[in-house]
Amino acid sequence: MSDPFDEKDRVAPVLRTVADAAGPYLESLPTRPVHDRGRDALIGELEGPLPDKGEGAQAAVERLLRVGAQAATHSSGPRFFHFVVGGATPAAMAGDWITSLLDQVSGLWLASPLATRLETTVLEWLKDLFGLPASFGGVVTPSATLAHVTGLAAARSWWAEGHGVDVSAEGLAGLPVMPVFSSGLVHASTRKALQILGCGRDTLRVFARDDAGAVDLAAMERALAAVDGRAVVVANLGDVNTGGSDPIEALADLAERHGAWLHVDGAFGMFAAVSPRTAHLARGVERANSVTVDGHKWLNVPYDTGFSFVRDRARLRQAFGAWGAAYLEQPSTGDGRIDYNTYGPESSRRARALPIWATLCAYGRDGYRAMVERHLDVAARLGELVERAPDMELLAPVQLCVVCFRYRPPGVPEERLNELNARLGEALLADGRVYAGTTSYRGMTAFRPAMVNWRTTEADVELLVEVIRELAARLGTA
Ligand SMILES: *Cc1c(COP(=O)(O)O)cnc(C)c1O
């Protein structure tokens, strides 16, 4: 085998190899552990020097598939609870394959009207699903972190303009530090975005009135007044430790009163808007200036996908357009001819809208509501099991899709609980039947499984409780 051109007639059989393996692999996910034994040695089969003489597509793909199907972390299965991780719905996965098949250049309308118009369509659909105003601009990003970069770059552009500076053209030099305020629920990715944007991750000021991170509105209001409202307020809708949220409406009132920019991190919490049972948590997001949402979490599209929604879409073009100070919309954008590479940090980019279109078309508003409500039920069920258990302690009310608790058998003194839970967390990750490690919450080492995978059912969290007990008995509490 030498030139790939020699293989031009073999594409279909190679793809069929993958398609044939997909069914059995996906069907194994509900019952197999999150990781298989011996994966380190297996991965070794793919390492070594660059081959001089290629093996050909069929052989290479077969090896990658055989090793990959065993050595991968099966995190798209129903019991990967350690981080907020979705699976890929059947339609989303197929849509993702189609993305690779069509291999579109999706940054420029001229290069792919299909990818561009589908991006516009899915952003419209998602605004509708989330109850965001249809007038908001938006862009598909690779992640929530990059959506923060997008929304906060728009905020930075607004803020610098208030100081008489076009930050896209002139940079930050000579400007004061941009004030960014949040509660103790703020996610590390917000700091990372500030770090990337040259604003400095440590400049973020947290206003919390307790060790759980609840926002101190009065203190934040004083700080806003001190900077004449020229600040960014970051509101958190769904935090990773407990699933708790800031009072979005109160923060929207505050931002509005002072003329500040409101940025909402709804990476997974934005899906609260999808069910009437939790929609109250998201109320006020429609008043934000920028909103971050993740796609590879509760939307259950494959990695990697996120969304940035920005009230003033011209801000996106100002922050990311290659032509500097073009603040006003180009007339050509009125007819759908958007160049999405001027709306976000990426230039060349994958047509991520295709799997999103496929999954939203396949399941619709009702399907997503049903899935979200099943997850609410699953989380509530786990919360109930924990509350009833004499050897477990619920550490925060269950509000969404995260349950924060620790193992606390009678007779073990408080000062030994962190170490016990840390050891238990390690044992659980090594065991692999149910994947949930620990976090630190209010000084306590705690579990905080998150349930957002479309495959997850109540049986999966019942198993979590069983396995924790079994492993704890094996570790002993003495
Ligand atoms: C996961 C998460 C993020 C970061 O998302 P990435 O897609 O990993 O960049 C930000 N905020 C919250 C609340 C999250 O849960």
Coordinates of C-alpha atoms and ligand atoms in Angstrom, one line a residue:
M1 CA 0.0 0.0 0.0
S2 CA 1.4 3.4 -0.9
D3 CA -0.8 6.3 -2.0
P4 CA -4.3 6.6 -0.5
F5 CA -5.5 7.1 -4.1
D6 CA -4.9 3.4 -4.6
E7 CA -7.7 2.8 -2.2
K8 CA -10.3 4.9 -3.9
D9 CA -12.6 1.9 -4.4
R10 CA -12.3 0.6 -0.8
V11 CA -14.0 3.4 1.1
A12 CA -17.4 1.7 1.4
P13 CA -16.2 -1.7 2.8
V14 CA -14.0 0.1 5.4
L15 CA -17.0 2.2 6.5
R16 CA -19.2 -0.9 6.6
T17 CA -16.6 -2.5 9.0
V18 CA -17.3 0.4 11.4
A19 CA -21.0 0.4 10.9
D20 CA -21.1 -3.4 11.6
A21 CA -19.2 -3.0 14.8
A22 CA -21.3 0.0 16.0
G23 CA -24.5 -2.0 16.8
P24 CA -22.9 -4.6 19.1
Y25 CA -20.7 -1.9 20.8
L26 CA -23.6 0.4 21.5
E27 CA -25.8 -2.5 22.6
S28 CA -23.1 -3.5 25.1
L29 CA -23.1 -0.1 26.8
P30 CA -26.0 -0.6 29.2
T31 CA -24.5 -3.7 30.8
R32 CA -20.7 -3.4 30.5
P33 CA -18.5 -1.6 33.1
V34 CA -17.3 1.9 32.4
H35 CA -13.8 0.5 31.7
D36 CA -12.4 -2.9 30.8
R37 CA -9.5 -4.5 32.5
G38 CA -6.1 -4.5 30.8
R39 CA -6.7 -1.4 28.8
D40 CA -3.2 0.0 29.2
A41 CA -1.7 -3.0 27.5
L42 CA -4.2 -2.8 24.7
I43 CA -3.6 0.8 24.0
G44 CA 0.1 -0.1 23.6
E45 CA -0.9 -2.0 20.5
L46 CA -1.5 1.3 18.8
E47 CA 1.7 2.9 19.8
G48 CA 5.2 2.6 18.4
P49 CA 7.0 4.2 15.5
L50 CA 5.4 5.8 12.4
P51 CA 5.1 3.0 9.8
D52 CA 7.1 3.5 6.6
K53 CA 4.9 1.2 4.6
G54 CA 1.2 1.7 5.5
E55 CA -1.0 -1.3 6.3
G56 CA -3.9 -0.1 4.3
A57 CA -7.2 1.3 5.5
Q58 CA -8.9 -2.0 6.2
A59 CA -6.2 -3.3 8.5
A60 CA -5.6 0.0 10.2
V61 CA -9.3 0.6 10.9
E62 CA -9.8 -3.0 12.1
R63 CA -7.0 -2.6 14.6
L64 CA -8.2 0.8 15.8
L65 CA -11.7 -0.5 16.2
R66 CA -10.8 -3.7 18.0
V67 CA -8.5 -1.9 20.5
G68 CA -10.7 1.1 20.8
A69 CA -13.9 -0.8 21.5
Q70 CA -12.2 -2.4 24.5
A71 CA -9.7 0.3 25.7
A72 CA -12.1 3.3 25.4
T73 CA -13.7 4.7 28.6
H74 CA -17.3 3.8 27.9
S75 CA -18.4 7.2 29.1
S76 CA -21.3 7.4 26.7
G77 CA -22.9 4.5 28.6
P78 CA -25.6 5.0 31.3
R79 CA -23.4 5.0 34.5
F80 CA -20.7 7.5 33.8
F81 CA -21.7 9.9 36.6
H82 CA -18.4 11.5 37.6
F83 CA -18.6 14.6 35.5
V84 CA -21.6 16.0 33.7
V85 CA -21.4 13.8 30.6
G86 CA -24.1 13.0 28.1
G87 CA -24.2 10.2 25.5
A88 CA -24.9 10.6 21.9
T89 CA -28.5 9.9 20.9
P90 CA -29.0 7.5 18.0
A91 CA -29.9 10.4 15.7
A92 CA -27.1 12.6 17.0
M93 CA -24.5 9.9 16.4
A94 CA -25.8 9.2 12.9
G95 CA -25.8 13.0 12.3
D96 CA -22.2 13.1 13.4
W97 CA -21.2 10.4 10.9
I98 CA -23.0 12.4 8.2
T99 CA -20.9 15.4 9.3
S100 CA -17.7 13.4 8.6
L101 CA -19.2 12.0 5.4
L102 CA -20.0 15.5 4.0
D103 CA -16.9 17.1 5.5
Q104 CA -18.2 20.7 5.2
V105 CA -16.2 23.9 5.5
S106 CA -18.7 25.5 7.9
G107 CA -17.1 28.8 8.7
L108 CA -18.1 30.5 5.4
W109 CA -21.5 30.7 3.8
L110 CA -19.8 30.6 0.4
A111 CA -18.2 27.3 1.2
S112 CA -21.3 25.6 2.6
P113 CA -24.8 27.1 2.6
L114 CA -26.0 23.8 4.0
A115 CA -23.8 24.0 7.1
T116 CA -24.5 27.7 7.5
R117 CA -28.3 27.5 7.2
L118 CA -28.4 24.4 9.5
E119 CA -26.4 26.3 12.1
T120 CA -28.8 29.2 11.9
T121 CA -31.7 26.7 12.1
V122 CA -30.5 24.8 15.2
L123 CA -29.7 28.1 17.0
E124 CA -33.3 29.2 16.3
W125 CA -34.6 25.9 17.5
L126 CA -32.5 26.0 20.7
K127 CA -33.5 29.6 21.5
D128 CA -37.1 28.4 21.2
L129 CA -36.4 25.3 23.4
F130 CA -34.7 27.4 26.1
G131 CA -37.1 30.3 26.0
L132 CA -34.5 32.8 24.8
P133 CA -35.6 35.7 22.6
A134 CA -35.5 34.9 18.9
S135 CA -33.6 38.1 18.3
F136 CA -30.5 36.8 20.1
G137 CA -27.4 36.1 18.0
G138 CA -25.5 32.9 18.5
V139 CA -22.8 30.5 17.3
V140 CA -22.0 26.9 17.7
T141 CA -18.8 26.4 19.6
P142 CA -16.7 23.3 20.5
S143 CA -17.6 23.5 24.3
A144 CA -19.0 25.6 27.1
T145 CA -15.5 26.9 27.8
L146 CA -15.3 28.2 24.2
A147 CA -18.8 29.6 24.6
H148 CA -17.6 31.5 27.6
V149 CA -14.7 32.8 25.6
T150 CA -17.3 33.9 23.0
G151 CA -19.8 35.5 25.3
L152 CA -17.1 37.1 27.5
A153 CA -15.3 38.4 24.4
A154 CA -18.5 40.1 23.4
A155 CA -18.7 41.5 27.0
R156 CA -15.1 42.7 26.8
S157 CA -15.8 44.5 23.6
W158 CA -18.8 46.3 25.2
W159 CA -16.9 47.1 28.3
A160 CA -13.8 48.4 26.4
E161 CA -16.0 50.6 24.2
G162 CA -17.3 52.2 27.4
H163 CA -13.8 53.2 28.0
G164 CA -13.4 54.5 24.5
V165 CA -11.3 51.6 23.2
D166 CA -12.0 49.2 20.4
V167 CA -10.4 46.2 22.0
S168 CA -10.4 44.0 18.8
A169 CA -8.2 46.5 17.1
E170 CA -6.2 48.0 20.0
G171 CA -6.0 45.3 22.6
L172 CA -6.3 45.7 26.4
A173 CA -3.2 47.7 27.0
G174 CA -4.0 50.9 28.8
L175 CA -7.3 49.8 30.1
P176 CA -8.1 49.0 33.7
V177 CA -8.9 45.5 34.8
M178 CA -12.4 44.5 33.6
P179 CA -14.5 43.9 36.7
V180 CA -16.1 40.4 36.6
F181 CA -18.4 39.4 39.5
S182 CA -20.0 36.1 40.4
S183 CA -21.1 33.9 43.2
G184 CA -19.3 31.0 44.8
L185 CA -21.0 28.7 42.2
V186 CA -18.8 30.0 39.4
H187 CA -17.3 27.2 37.3
A188 CA -13.5 27.0 36.7
S189 CA -14.1 27.3 32.9
T190 CA -15.2 30.9 33.4
R191 CA -11.9 31.7 34.9
K192 CA -10.2 29.8 32.1
A193 CA -12.1 32.0 29.5
L194 CA -10.9 35.1 31.3
Q195 CA -7.4 33.7 31.3
I196 CA -7.6 33.2 27.5
L197 CA -9.1 36.6 26.9
G198 CA -6.2 38.4 28.7
C199 CA -8.5 39.5 31.5
G200 CA -6.8 37.3 34.1
R201 CA -8.4 34.4 35.8
D202 CA -7.8 35.8 39.3
T203 CA -9.5 39.1 38.6
L204 CA -12.9 37.4 39.0
R205 CA -14.5 38.5 42.3
V206 CA -16.7 36.1 44.2
F207 CA -19.5 37.5 46.3
A208 CA -20.7 34.7 48.6
R209 CA -22.6 34.8 51.8
D210 CA -21.9 31.3 52.9
D211 CA -19.5 28.4 52.4
A212 CA -21.9 26.8 49.8
G213 CA -21.3 29.8 47.6
A214 CA -24.7 31.5 47.7
V215 CA -24.5 34.9 46.1
D216 CA -24.2 38.0 48.4
L217 CA -26.4 40.3 46.4
A218 CA -25.9 43.4 48.7
A219 CA -22.1 43.1 48.5
M220 CA -22.2 42.6 44.7
E221 CA -24.5 45.6 44.4
R222 CA -22.1 47.8 46.3
A223 CA -19.3 46.7 44.1
L224 CA -21.3 47.4 40.9
A225 CA -22.1 50.9 42.2
A226 CA -18.4 51.5 42.8
V227 CA -17.6 50.8 39.1
D228 CA -20.6 52.7 37.7
G229 CA -22.1 49.4 36.5
R230 CA -19.3 48.9 34.0
A231 CA -18.8 45.3 34.9
V232 CA -19.7 41.7 33.9
V233 CA -22.0 39.7 36.2
V234 CA -21.7 36.0 35.8
A235 CA -24.8 34.1 36.9
N236 CA -24.6 30.3 37.3
L237 CA -27.5 28.2 36.2
G238 CA -26.7 24.7 37.4
D239 CA -23.4 24.1 39.4
V240 CA -21.5 20.9 39.2
N241 CA -21.3 20.1 42.9
T242 CA -25.0 20.2 43.7
G243 CA -26.9 21.2 40.6
G244 CA -27.8 24.4 42.5
S245 CA -28.3 27.8 40.8
D246 CA -27.9 31.4 41.5
P247 CA -31.1 33.5 41.7
I248 CA -31.0 34.4 38.0
E249 CA -33.9 36.9 38.1
A250 CA -32.3 38.8 41.1
L251 CA -29.0 39.0 39.3
A252 CA -30.8 40.1 36.1
D253 CA -32.5 42.9 38.2
L254 CA -29.1 43.9 39.6
A255 CA -27.4 44.0 36.3
E256 CA -30.2 45.9 34.7
R257 CA -30.3 48.5 37.6
H258 CA -26.6 49.2 37.1
G259 CA -26.3 48.7 33.4
A260 CA -23.9 45.8 33.8
W261 CA -23.5 42.9 31.3
L262 CA -25.2 39.7 32.5
H263 CA -23.5 36.5 31.4
V264 CA -25.2 33.2 32.3
D265 CA -23.4 29.9 32.5
G266 CA -26.1 27.4 31.7
A267 CA -23.8 24.7 30.5
F268 CA -26.2 22.0 31.6
G269 CA -28.6 24.0 33.8
M270 CA -30.2 25.7 30.7
F271 CA -32.1 22.5 30.2
A272 CA -34.1 23.4 33.4
A273 CA -36.1 25.6 31.0
V274 CA -37.2 22.5 29.1
S275 CA -39.5 21.2 31.8
P276 CA -42.3 23.1 33.6
R277 CA -41.1 21.4 36.8
T278 CA -37.8 23.3 36.8
A279 CA -38.4 26.2 34.4
H280 CA -38.5 28.6 37.4
L281 CA -34.8 28.0 38.0
A282 CA -34.0 29.5 34.5
R283 CA -36.4 32.4 34.7
G284 CA -34.5 35.6 34.0
V285 CA -32.0 34.0 31.5
E286 CA -33.9 35.7 28.7
R287 CA -32.7 39.0 30.1
A288 CA -29.0 38.1 29.8
N289 CA -26.6 39.7 27.4
S290 CA -24.8 36.4 26.8
V291 CA -25.6 32.8 27.6
T292 CA -23.4 29.7 27.5
V293 CA -24.9 26.2 26.9
D294 CA -23.1 22.9 26.4
G295 CA -24.1 20.4 23.7
H296 CA -22.2 17.3 24.8
K297 CA -24.0 17.3 28.2
W298 CA -27.8 17.4 28.4
L299 CA -28.4 17.7 24.7
N300 CA -26.6 14.4 24.3
V301 CA -24.8 15.1 21.0
P302 CA -21.3 13.6 20.6
Y303 CA -18.2 15.6 21.7
D304 CA -17.6 18.3 21.0
T305 CA -20.3 20.9 21.0
G306 CA -21.4 24.1 22.9
F307 CA -23.4 27.2 22.2
S308 CA -23.0 30.9 22.8
F309 CA -26.1 33.1 22.6
V310 CA -25.5 36.9 22.6
R311 CA -28.3 39.5 22.8
D312 CA -26.5 42.0 20.5
R313 CA -25.3 39.9 17.6
A314 CA -23.3 42.7 16.3
R315 CA -21.0 42.3 19.3
L316 CA -20.0 38.8 18.1
R317 CA -18.9 40.2 14.8
Q318 CA -17.1 43.0 16.5
A319 CA -15.2 40.6 18.7
F320 CA -14.5 38.0 16.1
G321 CA -14.8 39.6 12.7
A322 CA -11.5 39.8 10.9
W323 CA -12.2 43.3 9.8
G324 CA -11.8 45.0 13.1
A325 CA -14.3 47.7 13.9
A326 CA -17.1 46.5 11.7
Y327 CA -19.7 47.1 14.4
L328 CA -22.7 47.3 12.2
E329 CA -24.2 44.3 10.5
Q330 CA -23.2 43.8 6.9
P331 CA -26.4 44.0 4.8
S332 CA -25.5 40.6 3.3
T333 CA -26.2 38.9 6.7
G334 CA -29.8 39.7 6.4
D335 CA -30.6 36.9 3.9
G336 CA -28.9 34.1 5.9
R337 CA -25.5 34.5 4.3
I338 CA -23.7 34.4 7.7
D339 CA -20.0 33.6 7.9
Y340 CA -20.0 31.9 11.3
N341 CA -16.2 32.2 11.4
T342 CA -16.8 35.9 12.2
Y343 CA -19.1 35.0 15.1
G344 CA -16.8 32.9 17.2
P345 CA -13.2 32.1 18.0
E346 CA -12.8 29.3 15.3
S347 CA -12.1 30.0 11.7
S348 CA -12.1 26.6 10.0
R349 CA -14.6 24.5 11.9
R350 CA -16.6 21.3 11.8
A351 CA -20.2 21.4 10.8
R352 CA -21.4 20.6 14.3
A353 CA -24.9 21.7 13.5
L354 CA -25.7 18.5 11.6
P355 CA -25.9 16.1 14.6
I356 CA -27.8 18.8 16.6
W357 CA -30.3 19.2 13.7
A358 CA -30.7 15.4 13.6
T359 CA -31.4 14.9 17.3
L360 CA -33.7 17.9 17.6
C361 CA -35.6 16.8 14.5
A362 CA -35.8 13.2 15.7
Y363 CA -37.0 13.8 19.2
G364 CA -38.4 17.3 19.2
R365 CA -39.4 19.5 22.2
D366 CA -41.5 16.7 23.7
G367 CA -38.7 14.1 23.5
Y368 CA -36.2 16.4 25.2
R369 CA -38.8 17.3 27.9
A370 CA -39.4 13.6 28.5
M371 CA -35.7 12.9 28.8
V372 CA -35.0 15.8 31.1
E373 CA -38.0 14.8 33.3
R374 CA -36.7 11.2 33.4
H375 CA -33.4 12.5 34.6
L376 CA -35.1 14.7 37.2
D377 CA -36.9 11.5 38.4
V378 CA -33.7 9.5 38.4
A379 CA -31.9 12.2 40.5
A380 CA -34.9 12.5 42.9
R381 CA -34.9 8.7 43.2
L382 CA -31.2 8.7 44.2
G383 CA -31.8 11.6 46.6
E384 CA -34.6 9.5 48.2
L385 CA -32.4 6.4 48.5
V386 CA -29.6 8.4 50.1
E387 CA -32.0 10.2 52.5
R388 CA -33.5 6.9 53.6
A389 CA -30.1 5.2 54.0
P390 CA -28.8 5.1 57.6
D391 CA -25.2 5.1 56.2
M392 CA -25.5 8.0 53.8
E393 CA -26.0 11.7 54.1
L394 CA -27.5 14.0 51.5
L395 CA -25.5 17.3 51.5
A396 CA -27.7 19.5 49.4
P397 CA -31.3 19.4 48.2
V398 CA -31.8 17.7 44.8
Q399 CA -32.8 20.5 42.4
L400 CA -31.9 19.2 39.0
C401 CA -29.7 16.3 37.8
V402 CA -26.9 16.3 40.4
V403 CA -27.1 14.5 43.8
C404 CA -24.5 15.6 46.4
F405 CA -24.0 13.2 49.2
R406 CA -21.4 11.3 51.3
Y407 CA -21.1 7.9 52.9
R408 CA -21.5 8.3 56.6
P409 CA -21.9 5.0 58.5
P410 CA -22.9 5.4 62.1
G411 CA -20.0 5.4 64.6
V412 CA -17.4 7.0 62.2
P413 CA -16.2 10.3 63.6
E414 CA -16.5 13.4 61.5
E415 CA -12.8 13.9 61.2
R416 CA -12.4 10.5 59.5
L417 CA -15.2 10.9 57.0
N418 CA -13.2 12.8 54.3
E419 CA -10.6 10.2 54.1
L420 CA -13.1 7.4 54.1
N421 CA -15.1 9.0 51.3
A422 CA -11.9 9.7 49.3
R423 CA -10.9 6.0 49.5
L424 CA -14.4 4.9 48.6
G425 CA -14.3 7.3 45.6
E426 CA -11.1 5.8 44.4
A427 CA -12.4 2.3 44.9
L428 CA -15.5 3.2 42.9
L429 CA -13.6 4.6 40.0
A430 CA -11.3 1.5 39.9
D431 CA -14.3 -0.9 40.1
G432 CA -15.9 0.7 37.1
R433 CA -19.4 -0.7 37.3
V434 CA -20.6 2.8 38.2
Y435 CA -18.3 5.7 37.7
A436 CA -18.6 8.5 40.3
G437 CA -15.6 10.0 42.0
T438 CA -15.5 12.6 44.7
T439 CA -15.4 16.4 45.0
S440 CA -14.9 18.8 47.9
Y441 CA -18.1 20.5 49.0
R442 CA -18.1 22.9 52.0
G443 CA -15.0 21.2 53.3
M444 CA -16.5 17.7 52.9
T445 CA -15.3 15.0 50.5
A446 CA -18.5 14.1 48.7
F447 CA -20.0 12.3 45.7
R448 CA -21.9 14.3 43.2
P449 CA -23.1 12.0 40.4
A450 CA -24.7 13.9 37.5
M451 CA -27.4 12.2 35.5
V452 CA -27.8 13.6 32.0
N453 CA -27.2 10.6 29.7
W454 CA -30.2 9.6 27.6
R455 CA -29.6 5.9 28.5
T456 CA -29.7 6.4 32.3
T457 CA -32.5 4.9 34.2
E458 CA -33.4 4.5 37.9
A459 CA -31.8 1.1 38.0
D460 CA -28.5 2.7 37.2
V461 CA -28.6 4.9 40.4
E462 CA -29.9 2.0 42.5
L463 CA -26.8 0.1 41.4
L464 CA -24.7 3.1 42.5
V465 CA -26.0 2.8 46.0
E466 CA -25.5 -0.9 46.1
V467 CA -21.9 -0.8 44.8
I468 CA -20.9 2.0 47.2
R469 CA -22.2 -0.2 50.1
E470 CA -20.4 -3.3 48.8
L471 CA -17.1 -1.5 48.3
A472 CA -17.4 0.2 51.7
A473 CA -17.9 -3.1 53.4
R474 CA -14.8 -4.4 51.6
L475 CA -12.7 -1.3 52.6
G476 CA -13.9 -1.6 56.2
T477 CA -14.5 1.5 58.3
A478 CA -12.1 0.7 61.1
Ligands
LIG1 C1 -19.1 21.4 32.0 C2 -19.3 22.8 32.4 C3 -18.5 23.8 31.9 C4 -17.4 23.6 30.9 O1 -17.9 22.9 29.8 P1 -16.9 22.3 28.7 O2 -17.8 21.8 27.6 O3 -16.1 21.2 29.4 O4 -16.0 23.4 28.2 C5 -18.8 25.1 32.3 N1 -19.8 25.4 33.2 C6 -20.5 24.4 33.8 C7 -21.5 24.7 34.8 C8 -20.3 23.1 33.4 O5 -21.0 22.1 34.0

